[in-house]
GROMACS .gro file of N, CA, C and O in nm:
model
  416
    1MET      N    1   2.942   0.392   5.233
    1MET     CA    2   2.891   0.264   5.185
    1MET      C    3   2.932   0.153   5.282
    1MET      O    4   3.048   0.143   5.318
    2GLU      N    5   2.837   0.073   5.318
    2GLU     CA    6   2.863  -0.042   5.404
    2GLU      C    7   2.877  -0.166   5.316
    2GLU      O    8   2.796  -0.187   5.225
    3ILE      N    9   2.977  -0.246   5.345
    3ILE     CA   10   2.999  -0.369   5.269
    3ILE      C   11   2.878  -0.462   5.283
    3ILE      O   12   2.835  -0.522   5.184
    4ARG      N   13   2.825  -0.474   5.404
    4ARG     CA   14   2.711  -0.564   5.426
    4ARG      C   15   2.593  -0.526   5.337
    4ARG      O   16   2.526  -0.613   5.283
    5ASP      N   17   2.569  -0.398   5.323
    5ASP     CA   18   2.458  -0.352   5.239
    5ASP      C   19   2.481  -0.388   5.093
    5ASP      O   20   2.390  -0.432   5.022
    6LEU      N   21   2.605  -0.369   5.048
    6LEU     CA   22   2.636  -0.399   4.908
    6LEU      C   23   2.632  -0.548   4.880
    6LEU      O   24   2.594  -0.590   4.771
    7LEU      N   25   2.673  -0.630   4.976
    7LEU     CA   26   2.672  -0.773   4.954
    7LEU      C   27   2.531  -0.828   4.937
    7LEU      O   28   2.510  -0.928   4.869
    8SER      N   29   2.435  -0.763   4.998
    8SER     CA   30   2.296  -0.810   4.986
    8SER      C   31   2.224  -0.748   4.866
    8SER      O   32   2.114  -0.789   4.833
    9LYS      N   33   2.287  -0.653   4.802
    9LYS     CA   34   2.225  -0.584   4.689
    9LYS      C   35   2.254  -0.659   4.559
    9LYS      O   36   2.368  -0.697   4.532
   10PRO      N   37   2.154  -0.681   4.474
   10PRO     CA   38   2.180  -0.747   4.345
   10PRO      C   39   2.272  -0.662   4.258
   10PRO      O   40   2.265  -0.538   4.261
   11VAL      N   41   2.358  -0.727   4.183
   11VAL     CA   42   2.456  -0.656   4.100
   11VAL      C   43   2.387  -0.564   4.001
   11VAL      O   44   2.432  -0.452   3.978
   12TRP      N   45   2.277  -0.606   3.945
   12TRP     CA   46   2.211  -0.524   3.845
   12TRP      C   47   2.152  -0.396   3.904
   12TRP      O   48   2.119  -0.302   3.830
   13GLN      N   49   2.141  -0.387   4.036
   13GLN     CA   50   2.090  -0.266   4.099
   13GLN      C   51   2.203  -0.174   4.148
   13GLN      O   52   2.176  -0.064   4.193
   14MET      N   53   2.326  -0.217   4.139
   14MET     CA   54   2.440  -0.137   4.188
   14MET      C   55   2.476  -0.030   4.087
   14MET      O   56   2.464  -0.048   3.966
   15THR      N   57   2.527   0.079   4.139
   15THR     CA   58   2.586   0.181   4.052
   15THR      C   59   2.727   0.134   4.018
   15THR      O   60   2.781   0.042   4.082
   16GLY      N   61   2.787   0.196   3.921
   16GLY     CA   62   2.924   0.162   3.885
   16GLY      C   63   3.019   0.182   4.001
   16GLY      O   64   3.108   0.101   4.027
   17GLU      N   65   2.998   0.290   4.075
   17GLU     CA   66   3.082   0.321   4.190
   17GLU      C   67   3.072   0.212   4.297
   17GLU      O   68   3.173   0.168   4.353
   18GLU      N   69   2.950   0.167   4.325
   18GLU     CA   70   2.930   0.063   4.425
   18GLU      C   71   2.997  -0.068   4.382
   18GLU      O   72   3.061  -0.136   4.461
   19PHE      N   73   2.981  -0.100   4.254
   19PHE     CA   74   3.040  -0.223   4.203
   19PHE      C   75   3.192  -0.220   4.212
   19PHE      O   76   3.255  -0.317   4.256
   20ILE      N   77   3.252  -0.109   4.173
   20ILE     CA   78   3.398  -0.096   4.179
   20ILE      C   79   3.447  -0.101   4.323
   20ILE      O   80   3.547  -0.165   4.355
   21PHE      N   81   3.375  -0.036   4.414
   21PHE     CA   82   3.411  -0.038   4.555
   21PHE      C   83   3.409  -0.182   4.609
   21PHE      O   84   3.503  -0.226   4.675
   22LEU      N   85   3.304  -0.255   4.577
   22LEU     CA   86   3.292  -0.393   4.625
   22LEU      C   87   3.401  -0.480   4.564
   22LEU      O   88   3.461  -0.563   4.632
   23ASN      N   89   3.429  -0.458   4.436
   23ASN     CA   90   3.533  -0.535   4.367
   23ASN      C   91   3.670  -0.508   4.429
   23ASN      O   92   3.748  -0.600   4.454
   24ARG      N   93   3.702  -0.383   4.455
   24ARG     CA   94   3.831  -0.349   4.516
   24ARG      C   95   3.842  -0.408   4.656
   24ARG      O   96   3.947  -0.455   4.697
   25HIS      N   97   3.733  -0.404   4.730
   25HIS     CA   98   3.734  -0.461   4.865
   25HIS      C   99   3.759  -0.612   4.859
   25HIS      O  100   3.834  -0.666   4.940
   26ALA      N  101   3.698  -0.679   4.763
   26ALA     CA  102   3.719  -0.823   4.748
   26ALA      C  103   3.863  -0.853   4.711
   26ALA      O  104   3.923  -0.949   4.760
   27LEU      N  105   3.923  -0.772   4.625
   27LEU     CA  106   4.062  -0.793   4.585
   27LEU      C  107   4.157  -0.770   4.702
   27LEU      O  108   4.256  -0.841   4.718
   28GLN      N  109   4.130  -0.671   4.785
   28GLN     CA  110   4.214  -0.646   4.901
   28GLN      C  111   4.211  -0.764   4.997
   28GLN      O  112   4.312  -0.802   5.053
   29GLY      N  113   4.096  -0.825   5.015
   29GLY     CA  114   4.083  -0.941   5.103
   29GLY      C  115   4.160  -1.060   5.051
   29GLY      O  116   4.218  -1.136   5.127
   30SER      N  117   4.167  -1.076   4.919
   30SER     CA  118   4.238  -1.191   4.863
   30SER      C  119   4.390  -1.170   4.865
   30SER      O  120   4.465  -1.266   4.868
   31GLU      N  121   4.436  -1.044   4.865
   31GLU     CA  122   4.580  -1.019   4.868
   31GLU      C  123   4.640  -1.053   5.004
   31GLU      O  124   4.755  -1.092   5.013
   32THR      N  125   4.562  -1.040   5.111
   32THR     CA  126   4.615  -1.068   5.243
   32THR      C  127   4.627  -1.217   5.271
   32THR      O  128   4.702  -1.257   5.356
   33LYS      N  129   4.553  -1.299   5.197
   33LYS     CA  130   4.556  -1.444   5.218
   33LYS      C  131   4.612  -1.511   5.093
   33LYS      O  132   4.540  -1.529   4.996
   34PRO      N  133   4.739  -1.548   5.094
   34PRO     CA  134   4.792  -1.616   4.976
   34PRO      C  135   4.727  -1.752   4.958
   34PRO      O  136   4.694  -1.820   5.055
   35ALA      N  137   4.708  -1.790   4.834
   35ALA     CA  138   4.644  -1.919   4.805
   35ALA      C  139   4.734  -2.033   4.850
   35ALA      O  140   4.854  -2.035   4.823
   36GLN      N  141   4.675  -2.128   4.919
   36GLN     CA  142   4.747  -2.247   4.965
   36GLN      C  143   4.706  -2.365   4.878
   36GLN      O  144   4.589  -2.381   4.845
   37PRO      N  145   4.801  -2.449   4.840
   37PRO     CA  146   4.764  -2.566   4.762
   37PRO      C  147   4.675  -2.659   4.845
   37PRO      O  148   4.691  -2.669   4.966
   38ALA      N  149   4.582  -2.724   4.778
   38ALA     CA  150   4.487  -2.811   4.846
   38ALA      C  151   4.558  -2.926   4.916
   38ALA      O  152   4.525  -2.962   5.028
   39ALA      N  153   4.654  -2.985   4.848
   39ALA     CA  154   4.728  -3.096   4.909
   39ALA      C  155   4.872  -3.090   4.862
   39ALA      O  156   4.899  -3.082   4.743
   40ASP      N  157   4.966  -3.092   4.955
   40ASP     CA  158   5.107  -3.083   4.919
   40ASP      C  159   5.153  -3.207   4.843
   40ASP      O  160   5.244  -3.200   4.762
   41LYS      N  161   5.092  -3.321   4.870
   41LYS     CA  162   5.136  -3.443   4.802
   41LYS      C  163   5.107  -3.437   4.652
   41LYS      O  164   5.177  -3.496   4.573
   42ASP      N  165   5.001  -3.365   4.610
   42ASP     CA  166   4.969  -3.353   4.469
   42ASP      C  167   5.060  -3.252   4.399
   42ASP      O  168   5.065  -3.248   4.277
   43LYS      N  169   5.133  -3.172   4.475
   43LYS     CA  170   5.217  -3.067   4.421
   43LYS      C  171   5.328  -3.123   4.332
   43LYS      O  172   5.361  -3.066   4.230
   44ASP      N  173   5.385  -3.236   4.371
   44ASP     CA  174   5.497  -3.293   4.298
   44ASP      C  175   5.455  -3.396   4.194
   44ASP      O  176   5.541  -3.450   4.125
   45LYS      N  177   5.328  -3.423   4.182
   45LYS     CA  178   5.283  -3.524   4.087
   45LYS      C  179   5.293  -3.471   3.944
   45LYS      O  180   5.268  -3.356   3.916
   46LYS      N  181   5.330  -3.561   3.856
   46LYS     CA  182   5.338  -3.531   3.713
   46LYS      C  183   5.232  -3.614   3.643
   46LYS      O  184   5.212  -3.730   3.675
   47TYR      N  185   5.163  -3.552   3.550
   47TYR     CA  186   5.058  -3.621   3.478
   47TYR      C  187   5.086  -3.615   3.329
   47TYR      O  188   5.145  -3.520   3.279
   48VAL      N  189   5.041  -3.718   3.258
   48VAL     CA  190   5.040  -3.717   3.112
   48VAL      C  191   4.897  -3.742   3.071
   48VAL      O  192   4.817  -3.799   3.145
   49TYR      N  193   4.864  -3.699   2.950
   49TYR     CA  194   4.726  -3.702   2.906
   49TYR      C  195   4.713  -3.778   2.775
   49TYR      O  196   4.789  -3.756   2.681
   50GLY      N  197   4.618  -3.869   2.770
   50GLY     CA  198   4.586  -3.941   2.648
   50GLY      C  199   4.685  -4.052   2.615
   50GLY      O  200   4.784  -4.074   2.684
   51ILE      N  201   4.653  -4.122   2.507
   51ILE     CA  202   4.739  -4.231   2.460
   51ILE      C  203   4.874  -4.175   2.416
   51ILE      O  204   4.978  -4.236   2.438
   52GLY      N  205   4.872  -4.056   2.357
   52GLY     CA  206   4.998  -3.992   2.317
   52GLY      C  207   5.088  -3.965   2.436
   52GLY      O  208   5.211  -3.981   2.428
   53GLY      N  209   5.030  -3.926   2.547
   53GLY     CA  210   5.107  -3.903   2.669
   53GLY      C  211   5.169  -4.032   2.722
   53GLY      O  212   5.283  -4.034   2.767
   54ILE      N  213   5.092  -4.140   2.715
   54ILE     CA  214   5.145  -4.271   2.757
   54ILE      C  215   5.261  -4.311   2.666
   54ILE      O  216   5.364  -4.360   2.713
   55ALA      N  217   5.245  -4.287   2.535
   55ALA     CA  218   5.351  -4.321   2.440
   55ALA      C  219   5.478  -4.242   2.469
   55ALA      O  220   5.589  -4.298   2.469
   56ARG      N  221   5.465  -4.112   2.498
   56ARG     CA  222   5.584  -4.032   2.530
   56ARG      C  223   5.647  -4.077   2.662
   56ARG      O  224   5.769  -4.080   2.675
   57LEU      N  225   5.562  -4.110   2.759
   57LEU     CA  226   5.612  -4.152   2.890
   57LEU      C  227   5.697  -4.278   2.879
   57LEU      O  228   5.804  -4.287   2.939
   58PHE      N  229   5.650  -4.375   2.802
   58PHE     CA  230   5.722  -4.502   2.790
   58PHE      C  231   5.816  -4.505   2.670
   58PHE      O  232   5.888  -4.603   2.650
   59GLY      N  233   5.815  -4.400   2.590
   59GLY     CA  234   5.904  -4.394   2.474
   59GLY      C  235   5.870  -4.501   2.372
   59GLY      O  236   5.958  -4.570   2.320
   60CYS      N  237   5.740  -4.515   2.344
   60CYS     CA  238   5.697  -4.619   2.250
   60CYS      C  239   5.600  -4.559   2.149
   60CYS      O  240   5.568  -4.441   2.154
   61SER      N  241   5.551  -4.643   2.059
   61SER     CA  242   5.457  -4.597   1.958
   61SER      C  243   5.316  -4.590   2.016
   61SER      O  244   5.289  -4.644   2.124
   62ILE      N  245   5.227  -4.527   1.941
   62ILE     CA  246   5.087  -4.515   1.984
   62ILE      C  247   5.022  -4.655   1.996
   62ILE      O  248   4.956  -4.682   2.096
   63PRO      N  249   5.041  -4.744   1.897
   63PRO     CA  250   4.981  -4.878   1.913
   63PRO      C  251   5.033  -4.953   2.036
   63PRO      O  252   4.957  -5.020   2.106
   64THR      N  253   5.162  -4.938   2.066
   64THR     CA  254   5.217  -5.003   2.185
   64THR      C  255   5.160  -4.940   2.311
   64THR      O  256   5.129  -5.009   2.407
   65ALA      N  257   5.143  -4.808   2.311
   65ALA     CA  258   5.083  -4.740   2.426
   65ALA      C  259   4.940  -4.790   2.447
   65ALA      O  260   4.896  -4.810   2.561
   66ASN      N  261   4.868  -4.813   2.338
   66ASN     CA  262   4.733  -4.869   2.347
   66ASN      C  263   4.736  -5.008   2.411
   66ASN      O  264   4.653  -5.041   2.495
   67ARG      N  265   4.833  -5.089   2.371
   67ARG     CA  266   4.846  -5.224   2.428
   67ARG      C  267   4.880  -5.218   2.577
   67ARG      O  268   4.827  -5.295   2.656
   68ILE      N  269   4.966  -5.123   2.615
   68ILE     CA  270   5.002  -5.108   2.757
   68ILE      C  271   4.878  -5.071   2.837
   68ILE      O  272   4.851  -5.129   2.943
   69LYS      N  273   4.798  -4.979   2.785
   69LYS     CA  274   4.678  -4.937   2.856
   69LYS      C  275   4.578  -5.052   2.865
   69LYS      O  276   4.521  -5.078   2.971
   70LYS      N  277   4.557  -5.121   2.755
   70LYS     CA  278   4.459  -5.230   2.752
   70LYS      C  279   4.503  -5.350   2.835
   70LYS      O  280   4.419  -5.429   2.879
   71SER      N  281   4.632  -5.364   2.861
   71SER     CA  282   4.680  -5.479   2.938
   71SER      C  283   4.632  -5.472   3.083
   71SER      O  284   4.629  -5.575   3.151
   72GLY      N  285   4.596  -5.355   3.131
   72GLY     CA  286   4.549  -5.340   3.268
   72GLY      C  287   4.662  -5.323   3.368
   72GLY      O  288   4.639  -5.307   3.487
   73ARG      N  289   4.782  -5.325   3.320
   73ARG     CA  290   4.899  -5.320   3.408
   73ARG      C  291   4.912  -5.185   3.480
   73ARG      O  292   4.960  -5.180   3.592
   74ILE      N  293   4.871  -5.078   3.414
   74ILE     CA  294   4.885  -4.944   3.475
   74ILE      C  295   4.749  -4.885   3.512
   74ILE      O  296   4.736  -4.764   3.531
   75ASP      N  297   4.647  -4.969   3.526
   75ASP     CA  298   4.512  -4.922   3.554
   75ASP      C  299   4.503  -4.835   3.679
   75ASP      O  300   4.426  -4.739   3.682
   76ARG      N  301   4.578  -4.867   3.783
   76ARG     CA  302   4.571  -4.788   3.906
   76ARG      C  303   4.624  -4.646   3.886
   76ARG      O  304   4.590  -4.556   3.962
   77ALA      N  305   4.704  -4.623   3.784
   77ALA     CA  306   4.760  -4.490   3.757
   77ALA      C  307   4.671  -4.409   3.663
   77ALA      O  308   4.694  -4.291   3.643
   78ILE      N  309   4.569  -4.471   3.607
   78ILE     CA  310   4.485  -4.407   3.505
   78ILE      C  311   4.353  -4.362   3.564
   78ILE      O  312   4.287  -4.437   3.636
   79THR      N  313   4.316  -4.238   3.532
   79THR     CA  314   4.182  -4.189   3.558
   79THR      C  315   4.123  -4.158   3.422
   79THR      O  316   4.181  -4.081   3.345
   80GLN      N  317   4.011  -4.221   3.391
   80GLN     CA  318   3.949  -4.196   3.262
   80GLN      C  319   3.805  -4.155   3.281
   80GLN      O  320   3.728  -4.222   3.349
   81ILE      N  321   3.770  -4.042   3.222
   81ILE     CA  322   3.633  -3.991   3.224
   81ILE      C  323   3.592  -3.973   3.079
   81ILE      O  324   3.642  -3.883   3.011
   82GLY      N  325   3.506  -4.060   3.034
   82GLY     CA  326   3.469  -4.057   2.892
   82GLY      C  327   3.591  -4.089   2.809
   82GLY      O  328   3.656  -4.190   2.827
   83ARG      N  329   3.625  -3.997   2.720
   83ARG     CA  330   3.743  -4.018   2.635
   83ARG      C  331   3.869  -3.954   2.691
   83ARG      O  332   3.976  -3.971   2.636
   84LYS      N  333   3.856  -3.877   2.798
   84LYS     CA  334   3.972  -3.809   2.857
   84LYS      C  335   4.050  -3.907   2.944
   84LYS      O  336   3.993  -3.969   3.033
   85ILE      N  337   4.178  -3.918   2.919
   85ILE     CA  338   4.265  -4.009   2.994
   85ILE      C  339   4.371  -3.925   3.066
   85ILE      O  340   4.442  -3.847   3.003
   86ILE      N  341   4.380  -3.944   3.198
   86ILE     CA  342   4.481  -3.874   3.279
   86ILE      C  343   4.562  -3.981   3.349
   86ILE      O  344   4.506  -4.068   3.416
   87VAL      N  345   4.694  -3.975   3.335
   87VAL     CA  346   4.780  -4.079   3.390
   87VAL      C  347   4.880  -4.016   3.486
   87VAL      O  348   4.951  -3.921   3.451
   88ASP      N  349   4.887  -4.071   3.608
   88ASP     CA  350   4.989  -4.033   3.706
   88ASP      C  351   5.119  -4.097   3.656
   88ASP      O  352   5.136  -4.219   3.662
   89ALA      N  353   5.211  -4.016   3.605
   89ALA     CA  354   5.330  -4.066   3.537
   89ALA      C  355   5.419  -4.151   3.628
   89ALA      O  356   5.462  -4.260   3.589
   90ASP      N  357   5.445  -4.104   3.749
   90ASP     CA  358   5.533  -4.179   3.839
   90ASP      C  359   5.474  -4.314   3.875
   90ASP      O  360   5.544  -4.415   3.875
   91MET      N  361   5.345  -4.317   3.905
   91MET     CA  362   5.281  -4.443   3.942
   91MET      C  363   5.279  -4.539   3.823
   91MET      O  364   5.302  -4.659   3.839
   92ALA      N  365   5.254  -4.487   3.703
   92ALA     CA  366   5.250  -4.572   3.583
   92ALA      C  367   5.386  -4.636   3.559
   92ALA      O  368   5.395  -4.755   3.529
   93LEU      N  369   5.493  -4.556   3.573
   93LEU     CA  370   5.627  -4.612   3.554
   93LEU      C  371   5.658  -4.718   3.659
   93LEU      O  372   5.718  -4.821   3.629
   94GLU      N  373   5.616  -4.693   3.782
   94GLU     CA  374   5.639  -4.790   3.889
   94GLU      C  375   5.562  -4.920   3.862
   94GLU      O  376   5.618  -5.029   3.874
   95LEU      N  377   5.435  -4.907   3.824
   95LEU     CA  378   5.354  -5.026   3.798
   95LEU      C  379   5.405  -5.104   3.678
   95LEU      O  380   5.405  -5.227   3.679
   96ALA      N  381   5.449  -5.035   3.575
   96ALA     CA  382   5.498  -5.102   3.455
   96ALA      C  383   5.632  -5.168   3.480
   96ALA      O  384   5.667  -5.266   3.414
   97GLY      N  385   5.707  -5.120   3.578
   97GLY     CA  386   5.838  -5.176   3.607
   97GLY      C  387   5.833  -5.309   3.679
   97GLY      O  388   5.931  -5.384   3.677
   98ARG      N  389   5.720  -5.342   3.740
   98ARG     CA  390   5.708  -5.469   3.811
   98ARG      C  391   5.692  -5.584   3.714
   98ARG      O  392   5.611  -5.578   3.623
   99LYS      N  393   5.766  -5.689   3.735
   99LYS     CA  394   5.757  -5.807   3.648
   99LYS      C  395   5.640  -5.895   3.695
   99LYS      O  396   5.625  -5.920   3.813
  100SER      N  397   5.561  -5.941   3.601
  100SER     CA  398   5.452  -6.033   3.636
  100SER      C  399   5.426  -6.128   3.520
  100SER      O  400   5.317  -6.137   3.468
  101GLY      N  401   5.528  -6.195   3.478
  101GLY     CA  402   5.511  -6.292   3.371
  101GLY      C  403   5.529  -6.229   3.234
  101GLY      O  404   5.579  -6.117   3.221
  102GLY      N  405   5.485  -6.299   3.132
  102GLY     CA  406   5.499  -6.247   2.997
  102GLY      C  407   5.642  -6.262   2.948
  102GLY      O  408   5.725  -6.329   3.006
  103ARG      N  409   5.669  -6.196   2.837
  103ARG     CA  410   5.805  -6.201   2.782
  103ARG      C  411   5.895  -6.108   2.857
  103ARG      O  412   5.853  -6.009   2.911
  104GLY      N  413   6.023  -6.134   2.857
  104GLY     CA  414   6.118  -6.040   2.908
  104GLY      C  415   6.167  -6.062   3.042
  104GLY      O  416   6.246  -6.026   3.107
   0.00000   0.00000   0.00000
């Protein structure tokens, strides 16, 4: 069996033996190349999710976490797609730590 021939053959036309051979060959190729992370800088990043995640991060209540998010103070740390909220925890803490008026 030639790999090139099997790669061009539709899966529904393969015999079980051909499919298993191709599958094993694909697995052998992936074992020789360990997966590399896309970006090393993202490796150490910590994320929290949702308003509950913001509340745990800042050690506050859900309504207070809502106020923090709505204030715009940590907007650069937030990625929101629809209702899903993803927050870069380190950046949010850094942004919230800067004084810019208000009480306190």
